[in-house]
Amino acid sequence: MAAYQLAQQALAADFAARWAEVLAAVEAREIAGSLTELEAEYTAAIRESAAASRVLSIAFYRLVRALETGRVIGGPDYRPGASLGSLWADFNKATGKRTGTGPHEQLAVDTRNPFPVEDLAHEALRAEEAFRHQVADRVAQHESEHAGQGSAELNDPELIAWEKEFLDSLKTGSTGAGGMLVQDGGRDAIHTALQDDPGAIGYFRKTDASPCYFCALMAGRGAIYKSKRTAAFGAHPHCHCQPIPIFSRRYQLPIENGRFSRMWRDFGGGSLADWRTYYSDKAPG
Ligand SMILES: [Zn+2]
């Protein structure tokens, strides 16, 4: 489970590294004239990593389900004759690490496919939107500030600092939004599959090593059992949380989730803003 969360986080990091390289290759004053190329690079990088995130999450879902129920589920990449051994092999391949193995006895099969169909058009739209908000609109805004300021008012060091601040915030914003879309490739596949899989009973939130106050609160709530209307998973930019599906009451929560839940109890109640302050005082880092 930790291997899964870390592998998803690594996919977001791959995307971030690739995007950072693209940005580093463009001079600040060339950005406005390179938006078309930048958008193509941005959306392609998101697409590729989101596709990998989805493959990883499906391999993970199928493995966890088989471990907990002894049955293999159909859908993308399903191969007849699957065993715990072959499901571990698929998962290891998707993470790039060898984290487990299993026996090769053939498992019972549920032929149902609970995984959502990849909606490439919708994904492309979300990536374009992210680019527009995080890059194109900001560049336009920045350009208009430039025009309004008149270069004479800023001396060189000031101007350089201002440009650097702009580029840093552009990079942070676009990387966070892109990384969220990358991981949503996997998160959406799992969160949707749960709803459509009679074998699944719910999920819990596995956070990264230092989640924000909101995610810590959500993780501290423990398992979210499925209902007719299970709320959206609720990720945000720079969030590396994953929904971990559960198929039996014998699941084990990560120790951090227990820690967050004790923190919440000790906090004793109050507004979200109060919790935020309390959490940031107590949380490591
Ligand atoms: Zn989170």
PDB file of C-alpha atoms and ligand atoms in Angstrom:
ATOM      1  CA  MET A   1       0.000   0.000   0.000  1.00  0.00           C
ATOM      2  CA  ALA A   2       2.871   2.353   0.849  1.00  0.00           C
ATOM      3  CA  ALA A   3       4.588   1.130  -2.333  1.00  0.00           C
ATOM      4  CA  TYR A   4       1.472   2.046  -4.264  1.00  0.00           C
ATOM      5  CA  GLN A   5       1.169   5.553  -2.792  1.00  0.00           C
ATOM      6  CA  LEU A   6       4.872   6.208  -3.345  1.00  0.00           C
ATOM      7  CA  ALA A   7       4.702   4.959  -6.928  1.00  0.00           C
ATOM      8  CA  GLN A   8       1.805   7.332  -7.642  1.00  0.00           C
ATOM      9  CA  GLN A   9       3.728  10.162  -6.022  1.00  0.00           C
ATOM     10  CA  ALA A  10       6.712   9.277  -8.220  1.00  0.00           C
ATOM     11  CA  LEU A  11       4.549   9.611 -11.346  1.00  0.00           C
ATOM     12  CA  ALA A  12       3.608  13.140 -10.279  1.00  0.00           C
ATOM     13  CA  ALA A  13       7.313  13.810  -9.668  1.00  0.00           C
ATOM     14  CA  ASP A  14       8.182  12.484 -13.154  1.00  0.00           C
ATOM     15  CA  PHE A  15       5.688  14.876 -14.624  1.00  0.00           C
ATOM     16  CA  ALA A  16       7.053  17.748 -12.514  1.00  0.00           C
ATOM     17  CA  ALA A  17      10.634  17.032 -13.630  1.00  0.00           C
ATOM     18  CA  ARG A  18       9.673  16.860 -17.278  1.00  0.00           C
ATOM     19  CA  TRP A  19       7.680  20.101 -17.052  1.00  0.00           C
ATOM     20  CA  ALA A  20      10.490  21.843 -15.150  1.00  0.00           C
ATOM     21  CA  GLU A  21      12.844  20.920 -17.976  1.00  0.00           C
ATOM     22  CA  VAL A  22      10.471  22.401 -20.544  1.00  0.00           C
ATOM     23  CA  LEU A  23      10.159  25.632 -18.545  1.00  0.00           C
ATOM     24  CA  ALA A  24      13.903  25.864 -17.964  1.00  0.00           C
ATOM     25  CA  ALA A  25      14.490  25.771 -21.713  1.00  0.00           C
ATOM     26  CA  VAL A  26      12.413  28.911 -22.293  1.00  0.00           C
ATOM     27  CA  GLU A  27      13.681  32.418 -21.576  1.00  0.00           C
ATOM     28  CA  ALA A  28      11.314  34.443 -19.424  1.00  0.00           C
ATOM     29  CA  ARG A  29      10.668  36.988 -22.155  1.00  0.00           C
ATOM     30  CA  GLU A  30       9.966  34.200 -24.665  1.00  0.00           C
ATOM     31  CA  ILE A  31       7.144  32.638 -22.677  1.00  0.00           C
ATOM     32  CA  ALA A  32       4.363  34.795 -24.074  1.00  0.00           C
ATOM     33  CA  GLY A  33       5.423  33.889 -27.615  1.00  0.00           C
ATOM     34  CA  SER A  34       5.762  30.159 -26.855  1.00  0.00           C
ATOM     35  CA  LEU A  35       2.369  29.418 -25.330  1.00  0.00           C
ATOM     36  CA  THR A  36       1.266  27.052 -28.097  1.00  0.00           C
ATOM     37  CA  GLU A  37       4.392  24.912 -27.780  1.00  0.00           C
ATOM     38  CA  LEU A  38       4.282  25.041 -24.000  1.00  0.00           C
ATOM     39  CA  GLU A  39       0.670  23.935 -23.951  1.00  0.00           C
ATOM     40  CA  ALA A  40       1.447  20.999 -26.229  1.00  0.00           C
ATOM     41  CA  GLU A  41       4.318  19.914 -23.951  1.00  0.00           C
ATOM     42  CA  TYR A  42       2.258  20.418 -20.796  1.00  0.00           C
ATOM     43  CA  THR A  43      -0.766  18.455 -21.950  1.00  0.00           C
ATOM     44  CA  ALA A  44       1.347  15.639 -23.443  1.00  0.00           C
ATOM     45  CA  ALA A  45       3.329  15.267 -20.221  1.00  0.00           C
ATOM     46  CA  ILE A  46       0.117  15.120 -18.184  1.00  0.00           C
ATOM     47  CA  ARG A  47      -1.476  12.620 -20.560  1.00  0.00           C
ATOM     48  CA  GLU A  48       1.433  10.184 -20.449  1.00  0.00           C
ATOM     49  CA  SER A  49       1.834  10.233 -16.700  1.00  0.00           C
ATOM     50  CA  ALA A  50      -1.936  10.074 -16.114  1.00  0.00           C
ATOM     51  CA  ALA A  51      -2.119   6.983 -18.333  1.00  0.00           C
ATOM     52  CA  ALA A  52       0.653   5.359 -16.266  1.00  0.00           C
ATOM     53  CA  SER A  53      -1.182   6.351 -13.071  1.00  0.00           C
ATOM     54  CA  ARG A  54      -4.314   4.638 -14.331  1.00  0.00           C
ATOM     55  CA  VAL A  55      -2.507   1.421 -15.285  1.00  0.00           C
ATOM     56  CA  LEU A  56      -0.850   1.378 -11.864  1.00  0.00           C
ATOM     57  CA  SER A  57      -4.111   1.940 -10.002  1.00  0.00           C
ATOM     58  CA  ILE A  58      -5.919  -0.814 -11.897  1.00  0.00           C
ATOM     59  CA  ALA A  59      -3.088  -3.284 -11.196  1.00  0.00           C
ATOM     60  CA  PHE A  60      -3.221  -2.239  -7.533  1.00  0.00           C
ATOM     61  CA  TYR A  61      -6.996  -2.522  -7.258  1.00  0.00           C
ATOM     62  CA  ARG A  62      -7.006  -5.965  -8.846  1.00  0.00           C
ATOM     63  CA  LEU A  63      -4.219  -7.163  -6.569  1.00  0.00           C
ATOM     64  CA  VAL A  64      -5.740  -5.852  -3.316  1.00  0.00           C
ATOM     65  CA  ARG A  65      -9.110  -7.271  -4.270  1.00  0.00           C
ATOM     66  CA  ALA A  66      -7.635 -10.687  -5.023  1.00  0.00           C
ATOM     67  CA  LEU A  67      -5.649 -10.695  -1.780  1.00  0.00           C
ATOM     68  CA  GLU A  68      -8.763  -9.873   0.252  1.00  0.00           C
ATOM     69  CA  THR A  69     -11.386 -11.909  -1.596  1.00  0.00           C
ATOM     70  CA  GLY A  70      -9.464 -14.592  -3.462  1.00  0.00           C
ATOM     71  CA  ARG A  71     -11.151 -13.504  -6.680  1.00  0.00           C
ATOM     72  CA  VAL A  72      -9.813 -11.647  -9.699  1.00  0.00           C
ATOM     73  CA  ILE A  73     -11.839  -8.944 -11.394  1.00  0.00           C
ATOM     74  CA  GLY A  74     -12.084  -8.269 -15.141  1.00  0.00           C
ATOM     75  CA  GLY A  75     -11.562  -5.010 -16.990  1.00  0.00           C
ATOM     76  CA  PRO A  76      -8.515  -3.438 -18.650  1.00  0.00           C
ATOM     77  CA  ASP A  77      -5.395  -5.626 -18.759  1.00  0.00           C
ATOM     78  CA  TYR A  78      -7.269  -8.611 -17.343  1.00  0.00           C
ATOM     79  CA  ARG A  79      -5.654 -11.852 -18.462  1.00  0.00           C
ATOM     80  CA  PRO A  80      -7.408 -15.221 -18.204  1.00  0.00           C
ATOM     81  CA  GLY A  81      -5.764 -17.597 -15.774  1.00  0.00           C
ATOM     82  CA  ALA A  82      -4.645 -14.834 -13.416  1.00  0.00           C
ATOM     83  CA  SER A  83      -3.102 -15.857 -10.111  1.00  0.00           C
ATOM     84  CA  LEU A  84      -1.805 -13.883  -7.137  1.00  0.00           C
ATOM     85  CA  GLY A  85       1.626 -14.438  -8.689  1.00  0.00           C
ATOM     86  CA  SER A  86       0.631 -12.847 -11.991  1.00  0.00           C
ATOM     87  CA  LEU A  87      -1.187  -9.965 -10.260  1.00  0.00           C
ATOM     88  CA  TRP A  88       1.887  -9.219  -8.159  1.00  0.00           C
ATOM     89  CA  ALA A  89       3.963  -9.324 -11.338  1.00  0.00           C
ATOM     90  CA  ASP A  90       1.618  -6.792 -12.996  1.00  0.00           C
ATOM     91  CA  PHE A  91       1.802  -4.557  -9.940  1.00  0.00           C
ATOM     92  CA  ASN A  92       5.595  -4.810  -9.710  1.00  0.00           C
ATOM     93  CA  LYS A  93       5.849  -3.924 -13.366  1.00  0.00           C
ATOM     94  CA  ALA A  94       3.663  -0.842 -12.876  1.00  0.00           C
ATOM     95  CA  THR A  95       5.652   0.394  -9.856  1.00  0.00           C
ATOM     96  CA  GLY A  96       9.027  -0.562 -11.315  1.00  0.00           C
ATOM     97  CA  LYS A  97       9.849  -2.290  -8.014  1.00  0.00           C
ATOM     98  CA  ARG A  98       9.574  -5.840  -6.801  1.00  0.00           C
ATOM     99  CA  THR A  99       7.482  -5.499  -3.671  1.00  0.00           C
ATOM    100  CA  GLY A 100       5.748  -8.864  -3.522  1.00  0.00           C
ATOM    101  CA  THR A 101       5.082 -12.244  -5.070  1.00  0.00           C
ATOM    102  CA  GLY A 102       2.384 -14.873  -4.787  1.00  0.00           C
ATOM    103  CA  PRO A 103       1.432 -18.417  -5.739  1.00  0.00           C
ATOM    104  CA  HIS A 104       0.477 -19.341  -9.284  1.00  0.00           C
ATOM    105  CA  GLU A 105      -2.797 -21.139  -8.614  1.00  0.00           C
ATOM    106  CA  GLN A 106      -5.505 -19.804 -10.840  1.00  0.00           C
ATOM    107  CA  LEU A 107      -7.995 -17.548  -9.056  1.00  0.00           C
ATOM    108  CA  ALA A 108     -11.773 -17.541  -9.334  1.00  0.00           C
ATOM    109  CA  VAL A 109     -12.951 -14.833 -11.693  1.00  0.00           C
ATOM    110  CA  ASP A 110     -15.546 -12.064 -11.534  1.00  0.00           C
ATOM    111  CA  THR A 111     -15.847 -11.040 -15.159  1.00  0.00           C
ATOM    112  CA  ARG A 112     -17.384  -7.654 -14.370  1.00  0.00           C
ATOM    113  CA  ASN A 113     -15.423  -4.570 -15.435  1.00  0.00           C
ATOM    114  CA  PRO A 114     -15.943  -1.851 -12.790  1.00  0.00           C
ATOM    115  CA  PHE A 115     -13.287   0.486 -14.185  1.00  0.00           C
ATOM    116  CA  PRO A 116     -14.413   3.647 -15.957  1.00  0.00           C
ATOM    117  CA  VAL A 117     -13.664   4.019 -19.650  1.00  0.00           C
ATOM    118  CA  GLU A 118     -10.844   6.467 -20.273  1.00  0.00           C
ATOM    119  CA  ASP A 119     -12.406   9.717 -21.381  1.00  0.00           C
ATOM    120  CA  LEU A 120      -9.512  11.199 -23.336  1.00  0.00           C
ATOM    121  CA  ALA A 121     -11.479  14.190 -24.613  1.00  0.00           C
ATOM    122  CA  HIS A 122     -12.505  15.155 -21.065  1.00  0.00           C
ATOM    123  CA  GLU A 123      -8.952  14.662 -19.813  1.00  0.00           C
ATOM    124  CA  ALA A 124      -7.563  16.828 -22.591  1.00  0.00           C
ATOM    125  CA  LEU A 125     -10.077  19.510 -21.708  1.00  0.00           C
ATOM    126  CA  ARG A 126      -9.036  19.497 -18.058  1.00  0.00           C
ATOM    127  CA  ALA A 127      -5.358  19.746 -19.013  1.00  0.00           C
ATOM    128  CA  GLU A 128      -6.059  22.631 -21.388  1.00  0.00           C
ATOM    129  CA  GLU A 129      -8.045  24.375 -18.673  1.00  0.00           C
ATOM    130  CA  ALA A 130      -5.230  23.923 -16.178  1.00  0.00           C
ATOM    131  CA  PHE A 131      -2.797  25.383 -18.688  1.00  0.00           C
ATOM    132  CA  ARG A 132      -5.062  28.339 -19.336  1.00  0.00           C
ATOM    133  CA  HIS A 133      -5.509  29.153 -15.639  1.00  0.00           C
ATOM    134  CA  GLN A 134      -1.999  28.411 -14.462  1.00  0.00           C
ATOM    135  CA  VAL A 135       0.053  29.604 -17.426  1.00  0.00           C
ATOM    136  CA  ALA A 136      -1.698  31.519 -20.233  1.00  0.00           C
ATOM    137  CA  ASP A 137      -3.862  33.762 -18.027  1.00  0.00           C
ATOM    138  CA  ARG A 138      -0.981  34.477 -15.653  1.00  0.00           C
ATOM    139  CA  VAL A 139       1.322  35.369 -18.513  1.00  0.00           C
ATOM    140  CA  ALA A 140      -1.286  37.731 -19.965  1.00  0.00           C
ATOM    141  CA  GLN A 141      -1.762  39.341 -16.546  1.00  0.00           C
ATOM    142  CA  HIS A 142       1.982  39.661 -16.084  1.00  0.00           C
ATOM    143  CA  GLU A 143       2.414  41.217 -19.521  1.00  0.00           C
ATOM    144  CA  SER A 144      -0.247  43.810 -18.796  1.00  0.00           C
ATOM    145  CA  GLU A 145       1.479  44.670 -15.500  1.00  0.00           C
ATOM    146  CA  HIS A 146       4.709  45.075 -17.435  1.00  0.00           C
ATOM    147  CA  ALA A 147       3.029  47.441 -19.864  1.00  0.00           C
ATOM    148  CA  GLY A 148       1.467  49.432 -17.032  1.00  0.00           C
ATOM    149  CA  GLN A 149       4.620  49.677 -15.009  1.00  0.00           C
ATOM    150  CA  GLY A 150       6.940  51.176 -17.564  1.00  0.00           C
ATOM    151  CA  SER A 151      10.415  49.675 -17.367  1.00  0.00           C
ATOM    152  CA  ALA A 152      11.907  52.931 -16.088  1.00  0.00           C
ATOM    153  CA  GLU A 153      10.278  52.543 -12.682  1.00  0.00           C
ATOM    154  CA  LEU A 154      12.043  49.335 -11.829  1.00  0.00           C
ATOM    155  CA  ASN A 155      15.779  49.109 -11.639  1.00  0.00           C
ATOM    156  CA  ASP A 156      17.472  45.954 -12.830  1.00  0.00           C
ATOM    157  CA  PRO A 157      17.738  43.949  -9.598  1.00  0.00           C
ATOM    158  CA  GLU A 158      14.124  44.748  -8.780  1.00  0.00           C
ATOM    159  CA  LEU A 159      13.006  43.737 -12.224  1.00  0.00           C
ATOM    160  CA  ILE A 160      14.963  40.506 -12.071  1.00  0.00           C
ATOM    161  CA  ALA A 161      13.505  39.658  -8.653  1.00  0.00           C
ATOM    162  CA  TRP A 162      10.011  40.421  -9.903  1.00  0.00           C
ATOM    163  CA  GLU A 163      10.482  38.210 -12.971  1.00  0.00           C
ATOM    164  CA  LYS A 164      11.868  35.416 -10.855  1.00  0.00           C
ATOM    165  CA  GLU A 165       8.979  35.584  -8.443  1.00  0.00           C
ATOM    166  CA  PHE A 166       6.567  35.457 -11.351  1.00  0.00           C
ATOM    167  CA  LEU A 167       8.263  32.448 -12.910  1.00  0.00           C
ATOM    168  CA  ASP A 168       8.431  30.600  -9.596  1.00  0.00           C
ATOM    169  CA  SER A 169       4.746  31.079  -8.956  1.00  0.00           C
ATOM    170  CA  LEU A 170       3.921  30.092 -12.522  1.00  0.00           C
ATOM    171  CA  LYS A 171       5.937  26.924 -12.097  1.00  0.00           C
ATOM    172  CA  THR A 172       4.463  26.058  -8.686  1.00  0.00           C
ATOM    173  CA  GLY A 173       0.901  26.621  -9.876  1.00  0.00           C
ATOM    174  CA  SER A 174       1.218  24.719 -13.149  1.00  0.00           C
ATOM    175  CA  THR A 175       3.131  21.855 -11.544  1.00  0.00           C
ATOM    176  CA  GLY A 176       0.548  21.461  -8.782  1.00  0.00           C
ATOM    177  CA  ALA A 177      -2.405  21.524 -11.177  1.00  0.00           C
ATOM    178  CA  GLY A 178      -0.696  19.124 -13.612  1.00  0.00           C
ATOM    179  CA  GLY A 179       0.374  16.730 -10.864  1.00  0.00           C
ATOM    180  CA  MET A 180      -3.200  16.605  -9.608  1.00  0.00           C
ATOM    181  CA  LEU A 181      -4.463  15.633 -13.074  1.00  0.00           C
ATOM    182  CA  VAL A 182      -1.731  12.990 -13.339  1.00  0.00           C
ATOM    183  CA  GLN A 183      -2.736  11.326 -10.083  1.00  0.00           C
ATOM    184  CA  ASP A 184      -6.428  11.739 -10.832  1.00  0.00           C
ATOM    185  CA  GLY A 185      -5.806   9.255 -13.655  1.00  0.00           C
ATOM    186  CA  GLY A 186      -5.398   6.606 -10.968  1.00  0.00           C
ATOM    187  CA  ARG A 187      -7.568   8.094  -8.214  1.00  0.00           C
ATOM    188  CA  ASP A 188     -10.616   8.383 -10.478  1.00  0.00           C
ATOM    189  CA  ALA A 189     -10.189   4.830 -11.755  1.00  0.00           C
ATOM    190  CA  ILE A 190     -10.197   3.466  -8.192  1.00  0.00           C
ATOM    191  CA  HIS A 191     -12.872   5.742  -6.791  1.00  0.00           C
ATOM    192  CA  THR A 192     -15.214   4.961  -9.691  1.00  0.00           C
ATOM    193  CA  ALA A 193     -14.457   1.235  -9.687  1.00  0.00           C
ATOM    194  CA  LEU A 194     -15.448   1.027  -6.015  1.00  0.00           C
ATOM    195  CA  GLN A 195     -18.929   2.286  -6.745  1.00  0.00           C
ATOM    196  CA  ASP A 196     -19.434  -0.245  -9.508  1.00  0.00           C
ATOM    197  CA  ASP A 197     -17.899  -3.272  -7.820  1.00  0.00           C
ATOM    198  CA  PRO A 198     -20.260  -5.205  -5.527  1.00  0.00           C
ATOM    199  CA  GLY A 199     -17.152  -6.759  -3.938  1.00  0.00           C
ATOM    200  CA  ALA A 200     -15.873  -3.404  -2.653  1.00  0.00           C
ATOM    201  CA  ILE A 201     -17.171  -2.071   0.662  1.00  0.00           C
ATOM    202  CA  GLY A 202     -15.415   1.290   0.769  1.00  0.00           C
ATOM    203  CA  TYR A 203     -12.027   2.943   0.940  1.00  0.00           C
ATOM    204  CA  PHE A 204      -9.755   4.917   3.184  1.00  0.00           C
ATOM    205  CA  ARG A 205      -7.298   7.705   2.494  1.00  0.00           C
ATOM    206  CA  LYS A 206      -3.606   6.954   2.390  1.00  0.00           C
ATOM    207  CA  THR A 207      -1.721  10.251   2.671  1.00  0.00           C
ATOM    208  CA  ASP A 208       1.851  11.161   1.815  1.00  0.00           C
ATOM    209  CA  ALA A 209       4.429  11.730   4.561  1.00  0.00           C
ATOM    210  CA  SER A 210       3.297  15.288   5.360  1.00  0.00           C
ATOM    211  CA  PRO A 211      -0.316  15.866   4.331  1.00  0.00           C
ATOM    212  CA  CYS A 212      -2.068  19.191   4.701  1.00  0.00           C
ATOM    213  CA  TYR A 213      -4.541  19.763   7.571  1.00  0.00           C
ATOM    214  CA  PHE A 214      -7.496  18.948   5.348  1.00  0.00           C
ATOM    215  CA  CYS A 215      -6.156  15.609   4.153  1.00  0.00           C
ATOM    216  CA  ALA A 216      -5.036  14.703   7.683  1.00  0.00           C
ATOM    217  CA  LEU A 217      -8.587  15.329   8.871  1.00  0.00           C
ATOM    218  CA  MET A 218     -10.024  13.162   6.080  1.00  0.00           C
ATOM    219  CA  ALA A 219      -7.518  10.378   6.732  1.00  0.00           C
ATOM    220  CA  GLY A 220      -8.282  10.492  10.463  1.00  0.00           C
ATOM    221  CA  ARG A 221     -11.882   9.584   9.738  1.00  0.00           C
ATOM    222  CA  GLY A 222     -10.796   6.060   8.801  1.00  0.00           C
ATOM    223  CA  ALA A 223     -12.769   3.927   6.394  1.00  0.00           C
ATOM    224  CA  ILE A 224     -15.464   5.534   4.276  1.00  0.00           C
ATOM    225  CA  TYR A 225     -18.037   2.840   3.668  1.00  0.00           C
ATOM    226  CA  LYS A 226     -19.820   2.877   0.378  1.00  0.00           C
ATOM    227  CA  SER A 227     -23.263   4.375   0.257  1.00  0.00           C
ATOM    228  CA  LYS A 228     -25.574   5.183  -2.601  1.00  0.00           C
ATOM    229  CA  ARG A 229     -23.793   8.486  -2.906  1.00  0.00           C
ATOM    230  CA  THR A 230     -20.167   8.300  -1.935  1.00  0.00           C
ATOM    231  CA  ALA A 231     -18.768  11.823  -2.041  1.00  0.00           C
ATOM    232  CA  ALA A 232     -15.940  12.677  -4.417  1.00  0.00           C
ATOM    233  CA  PHE A 233     -12.485  11.792  -3.155  1.00  0.00           C
ATOM    234  CA  GLY A 234     -11.398  15.410  -2.790  1.00  0.00           C
ATOM    235  CA  ALA A 235      -7.771  15.824  -3.800  1.00  0.00           C
ATOM    236  CA  HIS A 236      -6.089  19.183  -4.388  1.00  0.00           C
ATOM    237  CA  PRO A 237      -2.895  20.461  -6.067  1.00  0.00           C
ATOM    238  CA  HIS A 238       0.295  19.167  -4.432  1.00  0.00           C
ATOM    239  CA  CYS A 239      -1.751  16.435  -2.707  1.00  0.00           C
ATOM    240  CA  HIS A 240      -0.451  12.880  -2.986  1.00  0.00           C
ATOM    241  CA  CYS A 241      -3.287  11.125  -1.201  1.00  0.00           C
ATOM    242  CA  GLN A 242      -4.712   7.921  -2.645  1.00  0.00           C
ATOM    243  CA  PRO A 243      -7.998   6.128  -2.055  1.00  0.00           C
ATOM    244  CA  ILE A 244      -7.196   2.572  -0.937  1.00  0.00           C
ATOM    245  CA  PRO A 245     -10.082   0.221  -1.721  1.00  0.00           C
ATOM    246  CA  ILE A 246     -11.320  -2.211   0.906  1.00  0.00           C
ATOM    247  CA  PHE A 247     -13.097  -5.481   0.287  1.00  0.00           C
ATOM    248  CA  SER A 248     -13.527  -6.906   3.760  1.00  0.00           C
ATOM    249  CA  ARG A 249     -13.700  -5.668   7.344  1.00  0.00           C
ATOM    250  CA  ARG A 250     -10.246  -7.078   7.953  1.00  0.00           C
ATOM    251  CA  TYR A 251      -8.457  -4.107   6.386  1.00  0.00           C
ATOM    252  CA  GLN A 252      -5.694  -2.394   8.304  1.00  0.00           C
ATOM    253  CA  LEU A 253      -5.474   1.388   8.442  1.00  0.00           C
ATOM    254  CA  PRO A 254      -2.033   2.998   8.032  1.00  0.00           C
ATOM    255  CA  ILE A 255      -0.578   4.062  11.394  1.00  0.00           C
ATOM    256  CA  GLU A 256      -0.644   7.724  10.346  1.00  0.00           C
ATOM    257  CA  ASN A 257      -4.431   7.554   9.971  1.00  0.00           C
ATOM    258  CA  GLY A 258      -4.664   6.439  13.584  1.00  0.00           C
ATOM    259  CA  ARG A 259      -2.349   9.267  14.604  1.00  0.00           C
ATOM    260  CA  PHE A 260      -4.495  11.868  12.793  1.00  0.00           C
ATOM    261  CA  SER A 261      -7.613  10.493  14.371  1.00  0.00           C
ATOM    262  CA  ARG A 262      -6.052  10.765  17.880  1.00  0.00           C
ATOM    263  CA  MET A 263      -4.954  14.329  17.063  1.00  0.00           C
ATOM    264  CA  TRP A 264      -8.504  15.171  16.066  1.00  0.00           C
ATOM    265  CA  ARG A 265      -9.823  13.697  19.322  1.00  0.00           C
ATOM    266  CA  ASP A 266      -7.278  15.646  21.375  1.00  0.00           C
ATOM    267  CA  PHE A 267      -8.151  18.799  19.453  1.00  0.00           C
ATOM    268  CA  GLY A 268     -11.639  18.414  20.872  1.00  0.00           C
ATOM    269  CA  GLY A 269     -13.625  20.216  18.191  1.00  0.00           C
ATOM    270  CA  GLY A 270     -13.790  23.667  16.660  1.00  0.00           C
ATOM    271  CA  SER A 271     -13.781  25.279  13.256  1.00  0.00           C
ATOM    272  CA  LEU A 272     -11.738  24.077  10.313  1.00  0.00           C
ATOM    273  CA  ALA A 273      -9.533  27.156  10.725  1.00  0.00           C
ATOM    274  CA  ASP A 274      -8.914  26.232  14.385  1.00  0.00           C
ATOM    275  CA  TRP A 275      -8.026  22.709  13.347  1.00  0.00           C
ATOM    276  CA  ARG A 276      -5.647  24.062  10.751  1.00  0.00           C
ATOM    277  CA  THR A 277      -3.752  26.055  13.380  1.00  0.00           C
ATOM    278  CA  TYR A 278      -3.774  23.161  15.836  1.00  0.00           C
ATOM    279  CA  TYR A 279      -2.555  20.742  13.188  1.00  0.00           C
ATOM    280  CA  SER A 280       0.237  22.936  11.868  1.00  0.00           C
ATOM    281  CA  ASP A 281       1.535  23.384  15.436  1.00  0.00           C
ATOM    282  CA  LYS A 282       1.548  19.641  16.084  1.00  0.00           C
ATOM    283  CA  ALA A 283       2.392  18.136  12.729  1.00  0.00           C
ATOM    284  CA  PRO A 284       6.031  17.358  12.077  1.00  0.00           C
ATOM    285  CA  GLY A 285       7.677  19.460   9.399  1.00  0.00           C
TER     286      GLY A 285
HETATM  287 ZN    ZN B   1      -3.889  15.070   0.288  1.00  0.00          ZN
END
